[in-house]
PDB file of C-alpha atoms and ligand atoms in Angstrom:
ATOM      1  CA  MET A   1      31.862  -4.467 -34.219  1.00 73.00           C
ATOM      2  CA  ASN A   2      28.967  -7.214 -33.159  1.00 93.00           C
ATOM      3  CA  ARG A   3      26.396  -5.814 -31.237  1.00 97.00           C
ATOM      4  CA  ASP A   4      25.220  -9.271 -30.048  1.00 97.00           C
ATOM      5  CA  TRP A   5      28.549  -9.967 -29.149  1.00 97.00           C
ATOM      6  CA  LEU A   6      29.204  -6.528 -27.397  1.00 98.00           C
ATOM      7  CA  MET A   7      25.790  -7.356 -25.632  1.00 98.00           C
ATOM      8  CA  GLU A   8      27.201 -11.317 -23.958  1.00 98.00           C
ATOM      9  CA  GLU A   9      30.242  -9.098 -23.101  1.00 98.00           C
ATOM     10  CA  VAL A  10      28.720  -6.463 -20.690  1.00 98.00           C
ATOM     11  CA  LYS A  11      25.891  -9.046 -19.493  1.00 98.00           C
ATOM     12  CA  ARG A  12      28.814 -11.100 -18.125  1.00 98.00           C
ATOM     13  CA  GLN A  13      30.339  -7.990 -16.000  1.00 97.00           C
ATOM     14  CA  MET A  14      27.177  -7.574 -14.289  1.00 97.00           C
ATOM     15  CA  PRO A  15      24.576  -9.302 -11.912  1.00 97.00           C
ATOM     16  CA  ALA A  16      21.090 -10.082 -13.766  1.00 98.00           C
ATOM     17  CA  LYS A  17      19.066  -7.135 -12.444  1.00 97.00           C
ATOM     18  CA  ARG A  18      21.956  -4.680 -13.444  1.00 97.00           C
ATOM     19  CA  TRP A  19      21.987  -6.040 -16.697  1.00 98.00           C
ATOM     20  CA  ALA A  20      18.118  -4.925 -16.849  1.00 98.00           C
ATOM     21  CA  HIS A  21      19.249  -1.614 -15.956  1.00 98.00           C
ATOM     22  CA  THR A  22      21.359  -1.574 -18.711  1.00 98.00           C
ATOM     23  CA  LEU A  23      18.705  -3.046 -21.239  1.00 98.00           C
ATOM     24  CA  GLY A  24      16.411   0.276 -19.684  1.00 98.00           C
ATOM     25  CA  VAL A  25      19.069   2.774 -19.960  1.00 98.00           C
ATOM     26  CA  MET A  26      19.208   1.259 -23.858  1.00 98.00           C
ATOM     27  CA  GLU A  27      15.684   1.672 -24.718  1.00 98.00           C
ATOM     28  CA  SER A  28      14.991   5.054 -23.186  1.00 98.00           C
ATOM     29  CA  ALA A  29      18.368   6.847 -24.528  1.00 99.00           C
ATOM     30  CA  VAL A  30      16.855   5.366 -28.163  1.00 98.00           C
ATOM     31  CA  GLN A  31      13.818   6.828 -27.178  1.00 98.00           C
ATOM     32  CA  LEU A  32      14.926  10.347 -26.242  1.00 98.00           C
ATOM     33  CA  ALA A  33      17.422  10.461 -29.137  1.00 98.00           C
ATOM     34  CA  ARG A  34      14.036  10.056 -31.408  1.00 98.00           C
ATOM     35  CA  ARG A  35      12.295  12.560 -29.641  1.00 98.00           C
ATOM     36  CA  PHE A  36      15.110  15.240 -29.559  1.00 98.00           C
ATOM     37  CA  GLY A  37      17.119  14.818 -32.703  1.00 98.00           C
ATOM     38  CA  GLY A  38      20.169  12.978 -31.347  1.00 98.00           C
ATOM     39  CA  ASP A  39      22.435   9.649 -32.742  1.00 98.00           C
ATOM     40  CA  GLU A  40      19.886   6.459 -31.649  1.00 98.00           C
ATOM     41  CA  THR A  41      23.160   4.604 -32.981  1.00 98.00           C
ATOM     42  CA  LYS A  42      25.488   6.172 -30.729  1.00 98.00           C
ATOM     43  CA  ALA A  43      22.874   6.424 -27.960  1.00 98.00           C
ATOM     44  CA  ASP A  44      22.310   2.848 -27.900  1.00 98.00           C
ATOM     45  CA  LEU A  45      26.205   2.101 -27.812  1.00 98.00           C
ATOM     46  CA  ALA A  46      27.225   4.454 -25.295  1.00 99.00           C
ATOM     47  CA  ALA A  47      24.019   3.206 -22.873  1.00 99.00           C
ATOM     48  CA  LEU A  48      24.814  -0.402 -23.800  1.00 98.00           C
ATOM     49  CA  LEU A  49      28.479   0.017 -21.957  1.00 98.00           C
ATOM     50  CA  HIS A  50      27.930   2.964 -19.705  1.00 98.00           C
ATOM     51  CA  ASP A  51      27.905   1.060 -16.437  1.00 98.00           C
ATOM     52  CA  TYR A  52      30.515  -1.989 -17.942  1.00 98.00           C
ATOM     53  CA  CYS A  53      32.531  -1.325 -14.540  1.00 98.00           C
ATOM     54  CA  LYS A  54      29.834  -0.886 -11.957  1.00 98.00           C
ATOM     55  CA  PHE A  55      30.119  -4.093 -10.586  1.00 97.00           C
ATOM     56  CA  TRP A  56      34.067  -4.639 -10.314  1.00 98.00           C
ATOM     57  CA  PRO A  57      35.686  -4.776  -7.072  1.00 98.00           C
ATOM     58  CA  ILE A  58      36.467  -1.007  -6.031  1.00 98.00           C
ATOM     59  CA  ASP A  59      39.753  -1.493  -5.878  1.00 97.00           C
ATOM     60  CA  ARG A  60      39.450  -2.730  -8.888  1.00 97.00           C
ATOM     61  CA  GLN A  61      37.871   0.611 -10.689  1.00 97.00           C
ATOM     62  CA  GLU A  62      40.482   2.518  -8.854  1.00 96.00           C
ATOM     63  CA  ARG A  63      43.556   0.951  -9.742  1.00 96.00           C
ATOM     64  CA  LEU A  64      42.488   1.021 -13.540  1.00 97.00           C
ATOM     65  CA  ILE A  65      42.027   5.259 -13.071  1.00 96.00           C
ATOM     66  CA  ALA A  66      45.492   5.693 -11.602  1.00 94.00           C
ATOM     67  CA  ASP A  67      47.123   3.300 -13.138  1.00 95.00           C
ATOM     68  CA  ASN A  68      45.906   4.919 -16.462  1.00 96.00           C
ATOM     69  CA  GLY A  69      45.848   8.761 -15.412  1.00 92.00           C
ATOM     70  CA  LEU A  70      42.740   8.945 -15.739  1.00 93.00           C
ATOM     71  CA  ALA A  71      40.785  12.197 -13.724  1.00 77.00           C
ATOM     72  CA  GLY A  72      42.935  11.510 -10.416  1.00 77.00           C
ATOM     73  CA  ASP A  73      40.844  13.786  -8.531  1.00 91.00           C
ATOM     74  CA  LEU A  74      38.469  11.605  -9.035  1.00 92.00           C
ATOM     75  CA  LEU A  75      39.757   9.433  -5.969  1.00 92.00           C
ATOM     76  CA  GLU A  76      39.416  12.015  -3.479  1.00 94.00           C
ATOM     77  CA  TYR A  77      35.975  12.103  -4.065  1.00 97.00           C
ATOM     78  CA  ASP A  78      32.604   8.854  -4.283  1.00 97.00           C
ATOM     79  CA  LYS A  79      34.078   5.526  -5.361  1.00 97.00           C
ATOM     80  CA  ALA A  80      30.599   5.767  -7.149  1.00 98.00           C
ATOM     81  CA  LEU A  81      31.889   7.956  -9.636  1.00 98.00           C
ATOM     82  CA  LEU A  82      34.607   5.776 -10.863  1.00 98.00           C
ATOM     83  CA  HIS A  83      32.719   3.371 -13.092  1.00 98.00           C
ATOM     84  CA  ALA A  84      32.018   6.077 -15.441  1.00 98.00           C
ATOM     85  CA  PRO A  85      35.751   7.041 -16.827  1.00 98.00           C
ATOM     86  CA  ALA A  86      36.528   3.061 -16.229  1.00 98.00           C
ATOM     87  CA  ALA A  87      33.870   2.348 -18.643  1.00 98.00           C
ATOM     88  CA  ALA A  88      35.770   4.636 -21.019  1.00 98.00           C
ATOM     89  CA  TRP A  89      38.339   3.655 -20.801  1.00 98.00           C
ATOM     90  CA  ILE A  90      37.582   0.015 -21.190  1.00 98.00           C
ATOM     91  CA  ALA A  91      35.454   0.889 -24.408  1.00 98.00           C
ATOM     92  CA  ARG A  92      37.978   2.160 -26.236  1.00 98.00           C
ATOM     93  CA  GLU A  93      41.131  -0.349 -25.121  1.00 98.00           C
ATOM     94  CA  HIS A  94      39.323  -3.582 -25.105  1.00 97.00           C
ATOM     95  CA  TYR A  95      36.494  -2.677 -27.463  1.00 98.00           C
ATOM     96  CA  GLY A  96      38.161  -0.073 -29.830  1.00 97.00           C
ATOM     97  CA  ILE A  97      35.537   2.067 -29.772  1.00 98.00           C
ATOM     98  CA  THR A  98      37.142   5.303 -30.818  1.00 98.00           C
ATOM     99  CA  ASP A  99      34.317   7.484 -31.249  1.00 98.00           C
ATOM    100  CA  GLU A 100      35.177  10.561 -29.272  1.00 98.00           C
ATOM    101  CA  GLU A 101      31.238  11.660 -28.416  1.00 98.00           C
ATOM    102  CA  VAL A 102      30.485   8.130 -27.270  1.00 98.00           C
ATOM    103  CA  LEU A 103      33.503   7.779 -25.030  1.00 98.00           C
ATOM    104  CA  ASP A 104      32.681  11.348 -23.560  1.00 98.00           C
ATOM    105  CA  ALA A 105      29.023  10.189 -22.674  1.00 99.00           C
ATOM    106  CA  ILE A 106      30.263   6.731 -21.044  1.00 98.00           C
ATOM    107  CA  ARG A 107      32.467   9.152 -19.247  1.00 98.00           C
ATOM    108  CA  TYR A 108      30.632  11.606 -18.127  1.00 98.00           C
ATOM    109  CA  HIS A 109      27.476   9.949 -17.465  1.00 98.00           C
ATOM    110  CA  THR A 110      27.317   9.874 -13.748  1.00 98.00           C
ATOM    111  CA  SER A 111      28.921  13.142 -13.286  1.00 98.00           C
ATOM    112  CA  GLY A 112      28.067  15.439 -15.647  1.00 98.00           C
ATOM    113  CA  ARG A 113      30.272  18.239 -17.282  1.00 98.00           C
ATOM    114  CA  ALA A 114      29.957  21.739 -18.081  1.00 98.00           C
ATOM    115  CA  GLY A 115      28.650  21.800 -21.554  1.00 98.00           C
ATOM    116  CA  MET A 116      27.348  18.423 -21.896  1.00 98.00           C
ATOM    117  CA  THR A 117      27.060  17.272 -25.856  1.00 98.00           C
ATOM    118  CA  LYS A 118      23.653  16.015 -26.458  1.00 98.00           C
ATOM    119  CA  LEU A 119      24.045  12.470 -26.179  1.00 99.00           C
ATOM    120  CA  ASP A 120      26.083  13.572 -22.651  1.00 99.00           C
ATOM    121  CA  LYS A 121      22.669  14.224 -21.716  1.00 98.00           C
ATOM    122  CA  ILE A 122      20.709  11.426 -23.599  1.00 99.00           C
ATOM    123  CA  VAL A 123      22.764   9.075 -21.768  1.00 99.00           C
ATOM    124  CA  CYS A 124      23.004  11.116 -18.741  1.00 99.00           C
ATOM    125  CA  LEU A 125      19.167  11.389 -18.398  1.00 98.00           C
ATOM    126  CA  ALA A 126      18.215   8.185 -19.450  1.00 98.00           C
ATOM    127  CA  ASP A 127      20.068   6.640 -16.556  1.00 98.00           C
ATOM    128  CA  TYR A 128      17.460   7.905 -14.483  1.00 98.00           C
ATOM    129  CA  ILE A 129      14.829   7.843 -16.175  1.00 98.00           C
ATOM    130  CA  GLU A 130      14.531   4.159 -17.466  1.00 98.00           C
ATOM    131  CA  PRO A 131      11.687   2.439 -16.683  1.00 98.00           C
ATOM    132  CA  GLY A 132      13.244  -0.133 -13.941  1.00 98.00           C
ATOM    133  CA  ARG A 133      14.038   3.316 -11.956  1.00 98.00           C
ATOM    134  CA  ASP A 134      12.240   4.301  -8.788  1.00 96.00           C
ATOM    135  CA  PHE A 135      13.247   7.042  -6.791  1.00 95.00           C
ATOM    136  CA  PRO A 136      11.742  10.016  -5.017  1.00 93.00           C
ATOM    137  CA  GLY A 137      11.293  12.604  -7.851  1.00 96.00           C
ATOM    138  CA  VAL A 138      11.386  10.735 -10.843  1.00 98.00           C
ATOM    139  CA  HIS A 139       7.784  10.664 -12.418  1.00 98.00           C
ATOM    140  CA  THR A 140       9.282  14.157 -12.373  1.00 98.00           C
ATOM    141  CA  ILE A 141      11.631  13.802 -14.109  1.00 98.00           C
ATOM    142  CA  ARG A 142      10.193  11.463 -16.867  1.00 98.00           C
ATOM    143  CA  GLU A 143       7.056  14.429 -17.293  1.00 98.00           C
ATOM    144  CA  LEU A 144       9.647  16.700 -17.675  1.00 98.00           C
ATOM    145  CA  ALA A 145      11.592  15.010 -19.972  1.00 98.00           C
ATOM    146  CA  ASP A 146       8.819  14.668 -22.571  1.00 98.00           C
ATOM    147  CA  ASN A 147      10.009  18.241 -23.608  1.00 98.00           C
ATOM    148  CA  SER A 148      13.121  19.407 -22.583  1.00 98.00           C
ATOM    149  CA  LEU A 149      16.634  17.460 -21.571  1.00 98.00           C
ATOM    150  CA  GLU A 150      17.710  20.234 -20.169  1.00 98.00           C
ATOM    151  CA  LYS A 151      15.279  20.642 -17.606  1.00 98.00           C
ATOM    152  CA  ALA A 152      14.547  17.197 -16.824  1.00 98.00           C
ATOM    153  CA  LEU A 153      18.542  16.830 -16.292  1.00 98.00           C
ATOM    154  CA  ILE A 154      18.778  19.682 -14.016  1.00 98.00           C
ATOM    155  CA  ALA A 155      15.594  18.226 -11.892  1.00 98.00           C
ATOM    156  CA  GLY A 156      17.805  14.800 -12.438  1.00 98.00           C
ATOM    157  CA  PHE A 157      21.397  16.499 -10.892  1.00 98.00           C
ATOM    158  CA  ASP A 158      19.115  18.107  -8.296  1.00 98.00           C
ATOM    159  CA  SER A 159      17.920  14.983  -6.749  1.00 98.00           C
ATOM    160  CA  THR A 160      21.292  13.596  -6.930  1.00 98.00           C
ATOM    161  CA  LEU A 161      22.728  16.897  -4.809  1.00 98.00           C
ATOM    162  CA  THR A 162      19.760  16.501  -2.426  1.00 97.00           C
ATOM    163  CA  TYR A 163      20.076  13.067  -1.697  1.00 97.00           C
ATOM    164  CA  LEU A 164      24.126  13.892  -1.532  1.00 98.00           C
ATOM    165  CA  ILE A 165      23.473  16.720   1.106  1.00 98.00           C
ATOM    166  CA  ALA A 166      21.011  14.797   3.243  1.00 98.00           C
ATOM    167  CA  LYS A 167      23.458  12.165   3.818  1.00 97.00           C
ATOM    168  CA  GLN A 168      26.450  14.984   4.293  1.00 98.00           C
ATOM    169  CA  GLN A 169      28.377  13.340   1.523  1.00 98.00           C
ATOM    170  CA  ILE A 170      31.070  14.905  -0.189  1.00 97.00           C
ATOM    171  CA  ILE A 171      30.228  16.476  -3.321  1.00 98.00           C
ATOM    172  CA  TYR A 172      32.148  15.886  -6.399  1.00 98.00           C
ATOM    173  CA  PRO A 173      32.469  19.461  -7.724  1.00 97.00           C
ATOM    174  CA  LEU A 174      32.210  18.478 -11.652  1.00 98.00           C
ATOM    175  CA  THR A 175      28.384  17.767 -10.727  1.00 98.00           C
ATOM    176  CA  VAL A 176      27.033  21.654  -9.711  1.00 98.00           C
ATOM    177  CA  ILE A 177      29.453  22.318 -12.727  1.00 98.00           C
ATOM    178  CA  ALA A 178      27.039  20.688 -14.768  1.00 98.00           C
ATOM    179  CA  ARG A 179      24.200  21.539 -13.400  1.00 98.00           C
ATOM    180  CA  ASN A 180      24.981  25.628 -13.591  1.00 97.00           C
ATOM    181  CA  SER A 181      26.098  24.833 -16.801  1.00 98.00           C
ATOM    182  CA  LEU A 182      22.515  23.450 -17.838  1.00 98.00           C
ATOM    183  CA  VAL A 183      20.776  26.130 -15.894  1.00 97.00           C
ATOM    184  CA  ARG A 184      22.728  28.680 -17.697  1.00 96.00           C
ATOM    185  CA  GLU A 185      22.048  27.318 -21.121  1.00 96.00           C
ATOM    186  CA  LEU A 186      18.216  27.299 -20.321  1.00 93.00           C
ATOM    187  CA  GLY A 187      18.461  30.667 -19.459  1.00 88.00           C
ATOM    188  CA  ARG A 188      19.902  31.762 -22.593  1.00 76.00           C
ATOM    189  CA  VAL A 189      17.444  30.399 -24.786  1.00 66.00           C
ATOM    190  CA  TRP A 190      15.072  31.814 -23.007  1.00 59.00           C
ATOM    191  CA  LYS A 191      16.198  35.362 -23.738  1.00 65.00           C
ATOM    192  CA  LEU A 192      16.879  34.399 -27.124  1.00 63.00           C
ATOM    193  CA  ARG A 193      12.839  33.897 -27.883  1.00 58.00           C
ATOM    194  CA  GLY A 194      12.511  37.234 -26.201  1.00 53.00           C
TER     195      GLY A 194
HETATM  196  O1  DGI B   1      25.508   3.857 -12.180  1.00 51.40           O
HETATM  197  P1  DGI B   1      24.019   3.875 -11.562  1.00 51.40           P
HETATM  198  O2  DGI B   1      23.755   4.207 -10.474  1.00 51.40           O
HETATM  199  O3  DGI B   1      23.130   3.417 -12.604  1.00 51.40           O
HETATM  200  O4  DGI B   1      23.914   5.747 -11.656  1.00 51.40           O
HETATM  201  P2  DGI B   1      25.158   6.742 -11.296  1.00 51.40           P
HETATM  202  O5  DGI B   1      26.507   6.213 -12.358  1.00 51.40           O
HETATM  203  O6  DGI B   1      24.741   7.842 -11.955  1.00 51.40           O
HETATM  204  O7  DGI B   1      25.923   6.970 -10.294  1.00 51.40           O
HETATM  205  C1  DGI B   1      24.897   7.719  -9.412  1.00 51.40           C
HETATM  206  C2  DGI B   1      25.628   7.485  -8.420  1.00 51.40           C
HETATM  207  O8  DGI B   1      26.868   8.626  -7.778  1.00 51.40           O
HETATM  208  C3  DGI B   1      24.389   7.664  -7.050  1.00 51.40           C
HETATM  209  O9  DGI B   1      24.193   6.747  -5.967  1.00 51.40           O
HETATM  210  C4  DGI B   1      25.043   9.235  -6.328  1.00 51.40           C
HETATM  211  C5  DGI B   1      26.550   8.761  -6.818  1.00 51.40           C
HETATM  212  N1  DGI B   1      27.832   9.921  -6.611  1.00 51.40           N
HETATM  213  C6  DGI B   1      28.176  10.243  -5.149  1.00 51.40           C
HETATM  214  N2  DGI B   1      28.707  11.515  -5.805  1.00 51.40           N
HETATM  215  C7  DGI B   1      28.461  11.814  -6.455  1.00 51.40           C
HETATM  216  C8  DGI B   1      27.574  11.130  -7.174  1.00 51.40           C
HETATM  217  N3  DGI B   1      26.550  11.402  -8.651  1.00 51.40           N
HETATM  218  C9  DGI B   1      26.623  12.878  -8.744  1.00 51.40           C
HETATM  219  N4  DGI B   1      26.070  13.163  -9.765  1.00 51.40           N
HETATM  220  N5  DGI B   1      27.839  14.042  -8.531  1.00 51.40           N
HETATM  221  C10 DGI B   1      28.505  12.952  -7.383  1.00 51.40           C
HETATM  222  O10 DGI B   1      29.477  13.733  -6.563  1.00 51.40           O
HETATM  223 FE1   FE B   2      26.827   4.474 -14.173  1.00 51.40          FE
HETATM  224 FE1   FE B   3      23.949   3.361 -15.267  1.00 51.40          FE
END
């Protein structure tokens, strides 16, 4: 598949600002892959497609999720979660991407999940720290990302959870599970190192 052509396809789905965000996530994802020994090509591709459906009308996202039986429980939570599994479906069905690692990284880039793969972590974290992002705490997350995918991602999820709690919004349980899973993973590494 031609990368330049695919970039044009993605660009057409979104306003200029979101396309700039996508380019930023691609840049950060490749940088993280290089830093932590991930697959740069897969990081680039997953980052390119991760927000493909973000600016579709919500009812179009809901229909795609419902019609194709994708994570039905998502429909009971914040609509901001829908674009991730929708983009994974588009990647497979419209663009013929069959690499499950890439599809999972797209699918779980918002919610996270238990036992996130290195590629899941890279794409999810790149989404938090791409150069265009500016939210309280982003500097701390960028600093943590110099040394640890897991510590940085925990800080990212903590900031999202804190934000949702402050706004008294419903939390998708998989995000709590993802965050706990990363904390456990770090605990195990520390124990192994004595
Ligand atoms: O699509 P982006 O804006 O680049 O970033 P994203 O895919 O991480 O979407 C994050 C949005 O999802 C953010 O505004 C918070 C919202 N959201 C709502 N409920 C949840 C949630 N995010 C997570 N991780 N978990 C939730 O339960
Ligand atoms: Fe997103
Ligand atoms: Fe994004």
